[in-house]
Amino acid sequence: MNRSRIDQDACETLAGCVTEIEKYTAAELVIVVRARSGHYAHADYLFGALLALLGLVFLLFSPVEFNQYWVLIDVVLLFVLGAYVSSKTEAIRRLLTTGKFRASVARTGAAAMFYEAGIANTSAEMGVLVYVSLFERRLELIADRGVLQAVPSQEWNECLFGLHQAGRDPELEGMLKALRLLGALLAAYLPASDDNPNELPDMPRFEL
Amino acid sequence: MIKAIKRLLTGQHPERVLVFCCVPLLLLILNADVFARVGGGQSYGGGGDGGSGDGAAGAILWLVFQLFRILLYLTIEYPLIGIPLDIIVVAGVFYFFFWRRQRIQTGIFSTATGTAPALENSDIPTGGFVREFDQLRKFDPNFSEIIFTDFCYALYGKAQEARGRGAEALDLYSPYLSDAARSSLVQRNQPGLKEVKGVIVGSMAVSSVRGLETPIVQIGVLFESNYTEVTPNGESSFYIRERWDLERKRDVLSPEPEQARALHCPRCGAPLQRGNAGACAFCNTRIDSGEFQWYVSAITLLDREDRGPLLTADVPEVGTEFPSVFQPGFENARVEFERNHPEFAWNDFYARANLIFSELQAAWSTLNWERARPHETDSIFQMHQYWIDAYRKQNLRNVLDRFAVTAMQPVKIKEDAFYNSITMRIGAQGYDYTVDASGRVVSGSKDRLRHWSEYWTFIRNREAKPVAARADLNCPNCGAPLKVNVSGICAFCNGKITSGEFDWVLSRIEQDESYSG
């Protein structure tokens, strides 16, 4: 499910999946898909600086003579060019950031979304956030206390593992499969009551 | 090295990156005259000296700049001298800014040499890690310090015994022990080692909790233990101090107590059994991280001696006069607990605590620790057994004569996913002295009355039948006279009475000066 494959159809398929899951469980599932969770300006600056450094070395050691004014101009131009190219190229940004950093920003983004989307405020603490961050290739699952206290640890951890695996290379089919497993677990331990209010929107939140 | 530089550059601080990148650029530009001389491109040579700025900061910058110039000059003009100097400077800077800082933060020592300087007690915060564990419980409501402790004790004992049977036997625990941890254990095997037996953990203390703001949480645990190694030359006992570094995905849920004994596959819960390529024989998963359960990433041997701890020091009592430390909102917790457990009566509980206290003191003074078995959880019983054995081996006996409980005060009530716990501050007095085999007093005094107080934590399983606490020496399950085996199982009803499944048992003792609530 990379960005090019995110479209209205995928969004509606996920919305249908959420509606189906919530029919059988008291849990409130929210899906959020974001292009990226953090700012990567530092990676852009770094790439710009490296390019500028290379240019400077070339100017200094090249047998061709340059006017000294070109040094400053070229260095600045190369820095700007490098930063711009990096900002448009995911591979460069990925190369210049650690997996740990990307995991951390995805997690921070998910935690912020948990509150911002009101998932933390469901009446019976039944909110579950499935947060997919495409650039970071991470899927974060955050569940409210009511859910964590109801599900058995082993099955929950297995479900978590499956979702994390699906998040490493997000594509629609894998996501749907992992979500259905999550839905089955929630339905088994948090079955829907007669009065099963839909407290949160089923339509996934796409920020691409 | 590359990873370390990457780490530096990939923080959330663009300004750091800019500084990192711009400083060399600036220096290169300022050093244009040097390059010009070297490369022969005189067209953009010139420029003045860097000059010294005003004040100390300016002077330091100037000095650094000049040093950099010299280094650059040497590197280009005399590379045989300059390049080694570059390497030394870069290594020095790296050591100062990264490795040293990391070492200070984590207290991790290299496992390469097998031993490392012993960590001082001061490395463990006085207040413990109550706040960190509470934070962890926000992600994992199942997390219980009681279960974590039991898990560590169980894994420690099993791992030590397994290494006595060879590397293959130890590999069975690969879902819990990393390759590095296992090889660290196997490395200490003596030639011809046949068996490791009598593993007793004397103390276990959490020394660090890190990563709560990241997807992986890490806990450092210090063990003090004693075991016997059997070789063709005979048996030798060792007193060990070591550090285990455990990690786990922060968001997973802790398993139920029966699954947290290092006997099961952390993923599928089946009994530990190795299949192909070290994977679980049942779920076919090879576990090499803390994806599902605590995973030991490193083991560092801190100290290994063949003599026991010093038992004749006369340590003065500290903190007896300190005010009691209550948990925040204790009164509310108490009211709620009483409301949730109508069968609970404080008088019954005090009587049981008193009984346990008296039984333990009597067992301690007579070195008959089996007497204490029905009243303590496995881990604390094992810990006390370590000290009893140490006294026995040195032909010493610590006597608490004419002791009496002088005060009991509940200070903390906690209910986690699996256990209820009550912490009491217990004040007592008695004559505390240590005698050798001939009965001669080697420390303490038979004539000086000693007053002390300690925080005792009692636990009871949340699933326990709601009945009042008992204060007699009968099995809390079947009512028969107390008779348990070494595992804490009643000889009559086969109920395990030391896990708090039937009545309150002692889980932890903390001193006044270290208790933080």
PDB file of C-alpha atoms in Angstrom, chain B residues 160-367:
ATOM      1  CA  GLN B 160      23.111 -21.410  34.722  1.00  0.00           C
ATOM      2  CA  GLU B 161      22.096 -25.039  35.079  1.00  0.00           C
ATOM      3  CA  ALA B 162      21.796 -25.446  31.310  1.00  0.00           C
ATOM      4  CA  ARG B 163      25.299 -24.152  30.644  1.00  0.00           C
ATOM      5  CA  GLY B 164      26.539 -26.918  32.917  1.00  0.00           C
ATOM      6  CA  ARG B 165      25.083 -29.364  30.392  1.00  0.00           C
ATOM      7  CA  GLY B 166      26.836 -27.666  27.489  1.00  0.00           C
ATOM      8  CA  ALA B 167      26.164 -25.115  24.804  1.00  0.00           C
ATOM      9  CA  GLU B 168      23.477 -27.228  23.152  1.00  0.00           C
ATOM     10  CA  ALA B 169      21.427 -27.420  26.305  1.00  0.00           C
ATOM     11  CA  LEU B 170      21.748 -23.690  26.705  1.00  0.00           C
ATOM     12  CA  ASP B 171      20.550 -23.170  23.142  1.00  0.00           C
ATOM     13  CA  LEU B 172      17.142 -24.387  24.252  1.00  0.00           C
ATOM     14  CA  TYR B 173      16.755 -20.998  25.904  1.00  0.00           C
ATOM     15  CA  SER B 174      17.596 -19.085  22.740  1.00  0.00           C
ATOM     16  CA  PRO B 175      14.104 -17.481  22.686  1.00  0.00           C
ATOM     17  CA  TYR B 176      15.130 -15.752  25.900  1.00  0.00           C
ATOM     18  CA  LEU B 177      18.925 -15.457  25.577  1.00  0.00           C
ATOM     19  CA  SER B 178      20.726 -13.807  22.683  1.00  0.00           C
ATOM     20  CA  ASP B 179      23.739 -15.431  21.035  1.00  0.00           C
ATOM     21  CA  ALA B 180      25.992 -12.970  22.855  1.00  0.00           C
ATOM     22  CA  ALA B 181      24.383 -13.745  26.207  1.00  0.00           C
ATOM     23  CA  ARG B 182      24.689 -17.480  25.692  1.00  0.00           C
ATOM     24  CA  SER B 183      28.298 -17.310  24.634  1.00  0.00           C
ATOM     25  CA  SER B 184      29.047 -15.088  27.610  1.00  0.00           C
ATOM     26  CA  LEU B 185      27.646 -17.824  29.857  1.00  0.00           C
ATOM     27  CA  VAL B 186      29.414 -20.671  28.079  1.00  0.00           C
ATOM     28  CA  GLN B 187      32.729 -18.805  28.110  1.00  0.00           C
ATOM     29  CA  ARG B 188      32.918 -19.107  31.851  1.00  0.00           C
ATOM     30  CA  ASN B 189      32.652 -22.904  31.804  1.00  0.00           C
ATOM     31  CA  GLN B 190      35.731 -24.565  33.244  1.00  0.00           C
ATOM     32  CA  PRO B 191      37.372 -27.335  31.175  1.00  0.00           C
ATOM     33  CA  GLY B 192      35.525 -30.602  31.705  1.00  0.00           C
ATOM     34  CA  LEU B 193      32.576 -28.950  33.426  1.00  0.00           C
ATOM     35  CA  LYS B 194      29.986 -31.632  34.169  1.00  0.00           C
ATOM     36  CA  GLU B 195      27.293 -29.784  36.007  1.00  0.00           C
ATOM     37  CA  VAL B 196      26.250 -26.494  37.526  1.00  0.00           C
ATOM     38  CA  LYS B 197      24.091 -27.067  40.558  1.00  0.00           C
ATOM     39  CA  GLY B 198      22.729 -25.373  43.619  1.00  0.00           C
ATOM     40  CA  VAL B 199      22.067 -22.091  41.836  1.00  0.00           C
ATOM     41  CA  ILE B 200      20.759 -19.663  44.408  1.00  0.00           C
ATOM     42  CA  VAL B 201      20.078 -16.018  43.697  1.00  0.00           C
ATOM     43  CA  GLY B 202      21.048 -13.951  46.710  1.00  0.00           C
ATOM     44  CA  SER B 203      19.721 -10.713  45.403  1.00  0.00           C
ATOM     45  CA  MET B 204      18.260  -9.286  42.278  1.00  0.00           C
ATOM     46  CA  ALA B 205      18.013  -5.568  41.717  1.00  0.00           C
ATOM     47  CA  VAL B 206      16.872  -3.564  38.742  1.00  0.00           C
ATOM     48  CA  SER B 207      19.707  -1.175  37.949  1.00  0.00           C
ATOM     49  CA  SER B 208      18.308   0.686  34.964  1.00  0.00           C
ATOM     50  CA  VAL B 209      15.106   1.118  33.009  1.00  0.00           C
ATOM     51  CA  ARG B 210      15.510   2.795  29.643  1.00  0.00           C
ATOM     52  CA  GLY B 211      13.708   3.260  26.375  1.00  0.00           C
ATOM     53  CA  LEU B 212      10.228   3.950  27.697  1.00  0.00           C
ATOM     54  CA  GLU B 213       9.917   6.676  25.099  1.00  0.00           C
ATOM     55  CA  THR B 214      10.999   4.298  22.326  1.00  0.00           C
ATOM     56  CA  PRO B 215       9.501   1.086  20.908  1.00  0.00           C
ATOM     57  CA  ILE B 216      12.020  -1.050  22.815  1.00  0.00           C
ATOM     58  CA  VAL B 217      12.259  -0.894  26.584  1.00  0.00           C
ATOM     59  CA  GLN B 218      15.435  -2.115  28.269  1.00  0.00           C
ATOM     60  CA  ILE B 219      15.929  -3.182  31.847  1.00  0.00           C
ATOM     61  CA  GLY B 220      19.276  -3.842  33.481  1.00  0.00           C
ATOM     62  CA  VAL B 221      19.254  -6.374  36.305  1.00  0.00           C
ATOM     63  CA  LEU B 222      22.028  -7.050  38.797  1.00  0.00           C
ATOM     64  CA  PHE B 223      22.272 -10.535  40.216  1.00  0.00           C
ATOM     65  CA  GLU B 224      24.223 -11.705  43.207  1.00  0.00           C
ATOM     66  CA  SER B 225      24.264 -15.460  43.305  1.00  0.00           C
ATOM     67  CA  ASN B 226      25.974 -18.603  44.402  1.00  0.00           C
ATOM     68  CA  TYR B 227      26.385 -21.901  42.570  1.00  0.00           C
ATOM     69  CA  THR B 228      28.509 -25.000  42.519  1.00  0.00           C
ATOM     70  CA  GLU B 229      30.400 -26.223  39.479  1.00  0.00           C
ATOM     71  CA  VAL B 230      31.236 -29.912  39.208  1.00  0.00           C
ATOM     72  CA  THR B 231      34.392 -30.810  37.270  1.00  0.00           C
ATOM     73  CA  PRO B 232      36.546 -33.967  37.163  1.00  0.00           C
ATOM     74  CA  ASN B 233      38.713 -32.293  39.806  1.00  0.00           C
ATOM     75  CA  GLY B 234      35.826 -31.922  42.219  1.00  0.00           C
ATOM     76  CA  GLU B 235      33.261 -29.332  43.182  1.00  0.00           C
ATOM     77  CA  SER B 236      33.847 -25.631  43.603  1.00  0.00           C
ATOM     78  CA  SER B 237      31.404 -23.001  44.767  1.00  0.00           C
ATOM     79  CA  PHE B 238      31.402 -19.481  43.468  1.00  0.00           C
ATOM     80  CA  TYR B 239      29.879 -16.220  44.529  1.00  0.00           C
ATOM     81  CA  ILE B 240      28.917 -14.251  41.477  1.00  0.00           C
ATOM     82  CA  ARG B 241      27.858 -10.726  40.633  1.00  0.00           C
ATOM     83  CA  GLU B 242      26.618 -10.170  37.135  1.00  0.00           C
ATOM     84  CA  ARG B 243      24.512  -7.862  35.105  1.00  0.00           C
ATOM     85  CA  TRP B 244      21.859  -8.982  32.655  1.00  0.00           C
ATOM     86  CA  ASP B 245      20.468  -6.590  30.094  1.00  0.00           C
ATOM     87  CA  LEU B 246      16.935  -7.424  29.069  1.00  0.00           C
ATOM     88  CA  GLU B 247      14.853  -5.832  26.377  1.00  0.00           C
ATOM     89  CA  ARG B 248      11.359  -6.134  25.072  1.00  0.00           C
ATOM     90  CA  LYS B 249       8.958  -4.427  22.749  1.00  0.00           C
ATOM     91  CA  ARG B 250       7.307  -1.891  24.931  1.00  0.00           C
ATOM     92  CA  ASP B 251       3.804  -2.416  23.580  1.00  0.00           C
ATOM     93  CA  VAL B 252       3.432  -6.159  24.045  1.00  0.00           C
ATOM     94  CA  LEU B 253       1.421  -7.476  26.955  1.00  0.00           C
ATOM     95  CA  SER B 254       3.167  -9.383  29.733  1.00  0.00           C
ATOM     96  CA  PRO B 255       2.093 -13.005  29.919  1.00  0.00           C
ATOM     97  CA  GLU B 256       0.108 -14.568  32.729  1.00  0.00           C
ATOM     98  CA  PRO B 257       2.208 -15.831  35.682  1.00  0.00           C
ATOM     99  CA  GLU B 258       2.174 -19.462  34.549  1.00  0.00           C
ATOM    100  CA  GLN B 259       3.562 -18.453  31.137  1.00  0.00           C
ATOM    101  CA  ALA B 260       6.296 -16.272  32.605  1.00  0.00           C
ATOM    102  CA  ARG B 261       8.656 -18.919  33.860  1.00  0.00           C
ATOM    103  CA  ALA B 262      10.969 -19.210  30.860  1.00  0.00           C
ATOM    104  CA  LEU B 263       9.561 -22.646  30.106  1.00  0.00           C
ATOM    105  CA  HIS B 264       7.455 -21.779  27.100  1.00  0.00           C
ATOM    106  CA  CYS B 265       7.879 -20.433  23.618  1.00  0.00           C
ATOM    107  CA  PRO B 266       7.258 -16.697  24.016  1.00  0.00           C
ATOM    108  CA  ARG B 267       5.183 -16.668  20.845  1.00  0.00           C
ATOM    109  CA  CYS B 268       2.927 -19.718  20.906  1.00  0.00           C
ATOM    110  CA  GLY B 269       3.167 -20.704  24.570  1.00  0.00           C
ATOM    111  CA  ALA B 270       4.116 -24.317  23.799  1.00  0.00           C
ATOM    112  CA  PRO B 271       6.817 -25.991  25.894  1.00  0.00           C
ATOM    113  CA  LEU B 272      10.326 -24.975  24.892  1.00  0.00           C
ATOM    114  CA  GLN B 273      11.498 -27.347  22.202  1.00  0.00           C
ATOM    115  CA  ARG B 274      13.906 -26.578  19.394  1.00  0.00           C
ATOM    116  CA  GLY B 275      13.067 -27.430  15.840  1.00  0.00           C
ATOM    117  CA  ASN B 276      14.873 -26.551  12.637  1.00  0.00           C
ATOM    118  CA  ALA B 277      17.504 -23.820  12.773  1.00  0.00           C
ATOM    119  CA  GLY B 278      16.715 -23.015  16.359  1.00  0.00           C
ATOM    120  CA  ALA B 279      13.059 -22.273  15.706  1.00  0.00           C
ATOM    121  CA  CYS B 280      10.253 -23.381  18.021  1.00  0.00           C
ATOM    122  CA  ALA B 281       9.244 -26.945  17.178  1.00  0.00           C
ATOM    123  CA  PHE B 282       5.576 -25.981  17.399  1.00  0.00           C
ATOM    124  CA  CYS B 283       5.157 -22.560  15.791  1.00  0.00           C
ATOM    125  CA  ASN B 284       8.370 -22.744  13.749  1.00  0.00           C
ATOM    126  CA  THR B 285       9.361 -19.237  14.770  1.00  0.00           C
ATOM    127  CA  ARG B 286      12.939 -18.355  15.522  1.00  0.00           C
ATOM    128  CA  ILE B 287      12.910 -15.707  18.187  1.00  0.00           C
ATOM    129  CA  ASP B 288      15.946 -13.478  18.380  1.00  0.00           C
ATOM    130  CA  SER B 289      14.597 -10.324  19.934  1.00  0.00           C
ATOM    131  CA  GLY B 290      12.159  -9.123  22.543  1.00  0.00           C
ATOM    132  CA  GLU B 291       9.270  -9.267  20.104  1.00  0.00           C
ATOM    133  CA  PHE B 292       7.048 -11.173  22.544  1.00  0.00           C
ATOM    134  CA  GLN B 293       8.741 -11.458  25.900  1.00  0.00           C
ATOM    135  CA  TRP B 294      11.775 -10.219  27.822  1.00  0.00           C
ATOM    136  CA  TYR B 295      14.954 -11.142  25.996  1.00  0.00           C
ATOM    137  CA  VAL B 296      18.459 -11.045  27.451  1.00  0.00           C
ATOM    138  CA  SER B 297      20.645  -9.110  25.039  1.00  0.00           C
ATOM    139  CA  ALA B 298      23.861  -9.169  27.072  1.00  0.00           C
ATOM    140  CA  ILE B 299      25.330 -10.677  30.201  1.00  0.00           C
ATOM    141  CA  THR B 300      28.288  -9.115  31.943  1.00  0.00           C
ATOM    142  CA  LEU B 301      30.190 -10.913  34.651  1.00  0.00           C
ATOM    143  CA  LEU B 302      31.115  -8.353  37.270  1.00  0.00           C
ATOM    144  CA  ASP B 303      32.701 -10.471  39.936  1.00  0.00           C
ATOM    145  CA  ARG B 304      33.352 -14.138  40.598  1.00  0.00           C
ATOM    146  CA  GLU B 305      34.903 -15.249  43.845  1.00  0.00           C
ATOM    147  CA  ASP B 306      35.190 -18.506  45.688  1.00  0.00           C
ATOM    148  CA  ARG B 307      34.626 -16.931  49.093  1.00  0.00           C
ATOM    149  CA  GLY B 308      31.302 -15.857  50.491  1.00  0.00           C
ATOM    150  CA  PRO B 309      30.126 -12.434  51.578  1.00  0.00           C
ATOM    151  CA  LEU B 310      31.405 -10.805  54.757  1.00  0.00           C
ATOM    152  CA  LEU B 311      28.920 -11.682  57.484  1.00  0.00           C
ATOM    153  CA  THR B 312      30.532 -10.265  60.610  1.00  0.00           C
ATOM    154  CA  ALA B 313      30.323  -6.560  59.934  1.00  0.00           C
ATOM    155  CA  ASP B 314      28.414  -4.645  62.573  1.00  0.00           C
ATOM    156  CA  VAL B 315      26.327  -2.355  60.404  1.00  0.00           C
ATOM    157  CA  PRO B 316      24.513   0.414  62.255  1.00  0.00           C
ATOM    158  CA  GLU B 317      20.763   0.688  61.694  1.00  0.00           C
ATOM    159  CA  VAL B 318      19.846   3.540  59.343  1.00  0.00           C
ATOM    160  CA  GLY B 319      16.454   5.090  58.885  1.00  0.00           C
ATOM    161  CA  THR B 320      14.552   3.639  61.831  1.00  0.00           C
ATOM    162  CA  GLU B 321      13.628   7.157  62.866  1.00  0.00           C
ATOM    163  CA  PHE B 322      12.607   8.190  59.378  1.00  0.00           C
ATOM    164  CA  PRO B 323       8.914   8.982  58.923  1.00  0.00           C
ATOM    165  CA  SER B 324       6.952   6.279  57.121  1.00  0.00           C
ATOM    166  CA  VAL B 325       6.750   6.618  53.355  1.00  0.00           C
ATOM    167  CA  PHE B 326       3.130   6.351  52.200  1.00  0.00           C
ATOM    168  CA  GLN B 327       2.054   5.883  48.634  1.00  0.00           C
ATOM    169  CA  PRO B 328       0.356   8.978  47.203  1.00  0.00           C
ATOM    170  CA  GLY B 329      -3.371   8.729  47.843  1.00  0.00           C
ATOM    171  CA  PHE B 330      -2.940   5.871  50.280  1.00  0.00           C
ATOM    172  CA  GLU B 331      -6.168   6.535  52.147  1.00  0.00           C
ATOM    173  CA  ASN B 332      -8.194   6.407  48.936  1.00  0.00           C
ATOM    174  CA  ALA B 333      -6.457   3.199  47.912  1.00  0.00           C
ATOM    175  CA  ARG B 334      -7.233   1.733  51.296  1.00  0.00           C
ATOM    176  CA  VAL B 335     -10.903   2.658  51.167  1.00  0.00           C
ATOM    177  CA  GLU B 336     -11.230   1.266  47.661  1.00  0.00           C
ATOM    178  CA  PHE B 337      -9.452  -1.944  48.597  1.00  0.00           C
ATOM    179  CA  GLU B 338     -11.704  -2.445  51.617  1.00  0.00           C
ATOM    180  CA  ARG B 339     -14.750  -1.828  49.462  1.00  0.00           C
ATOM    181  CA  ASN B 340     -13.603  -4.299  46.811  1.00  0.00           C
ATOM    182  CA  HIS B 341     -12.685  -6.958  49.380  1.00  0.00           C
ATOM    183  CA  PRO B 342     -15.375  -7.075  52.050  1.00  0.00           C
ATOM    184  CA  GLU B 343     -13.894 -10.294  53.452  1.00  0.00           C
ATOM    185  CA  PHE B 344     -10.655  -8.514  54.256  1.00  0.00           C
ATOM    186  CA  ALA B 345     -10.099  -7.496  57.881  1.00  0.00           C
ATOM    187  CA  TRP B 346      -7.046  -5.583  58.999  1.00  0.00           C
ATOM    188  CA  ASN B 347      -6.837  -7.382  62.326  1.00  0.00           C
ATOM    189  CA  ASP B 348      -6.654 -10.736  60.573  1.00  0.00           C
ATOM    190  CA  PHE B 349      -4.040  -9.382  58.241  1.00  0.00           C
ATOM    191  CA  TYR B 350      -1.950  -7.942  61.082  1.00  0.00           C
ATOM    192  CA  ALA B 351      -2.114 -11.289  62.857  1.00  0.00           C
ATOM    193  CA  ARG B 352      -0.907 -13.098  59.741  1.00  0.00           C
ATOM    194  CA  ALA B 353       1.882 -10.564  59.157  1.00  0.00           C
ATOM    195  CA  ASN B 354       2.917 -10.980  62.788  1.00  0.00           C
ATOM    196  CA  LEU B 355       2.931 -14.756  62.456  1.00  0.00           C
ATOM    197  CA  ILE B 356       5.056 -14.628  59.311  1.00  0.00           C
ATOM    198  CA  PHE B 357       7.440 -12.156  60.892  1.00  0.00           C
ATOM    199  CA  SER B 358       7.914 -14.344  63.956  1.00  0.00           C
ATOM    200  CA  GLU B 359       8.308 -17.549  61.969  1.00  0.00           C
ATOM    201  CA  LEU B 360      10.911 -15.968  59.726  1.00  0.00           C
ATOM    202  CA  GLN B 361      12.936 -14.554  62.594  1.00  0.00           C
ATOM    203  CA  ALA B 362      12.884 -17.925  64.323  1.00  0.00           C
ATOM    204  CA  ALA B 363      13.870 -19.752  61.142  1.00  0.00           C
ATOM    205  CA  TRP B 364      16.679 -17.283  60.546  1.00  0.00           C
ATOM    206  CA  SER B 365      18.108 -17.539  64.039  1.00  0.00           C
ATOM    207  CA  THR B 366      18.177 -21.333  63.893  1.00  0.00           C
ATOM    208  CA  LEU B 367      19.387 -21.548  60.276  1.00  0.00           C
TER     209      LEU B 367
END
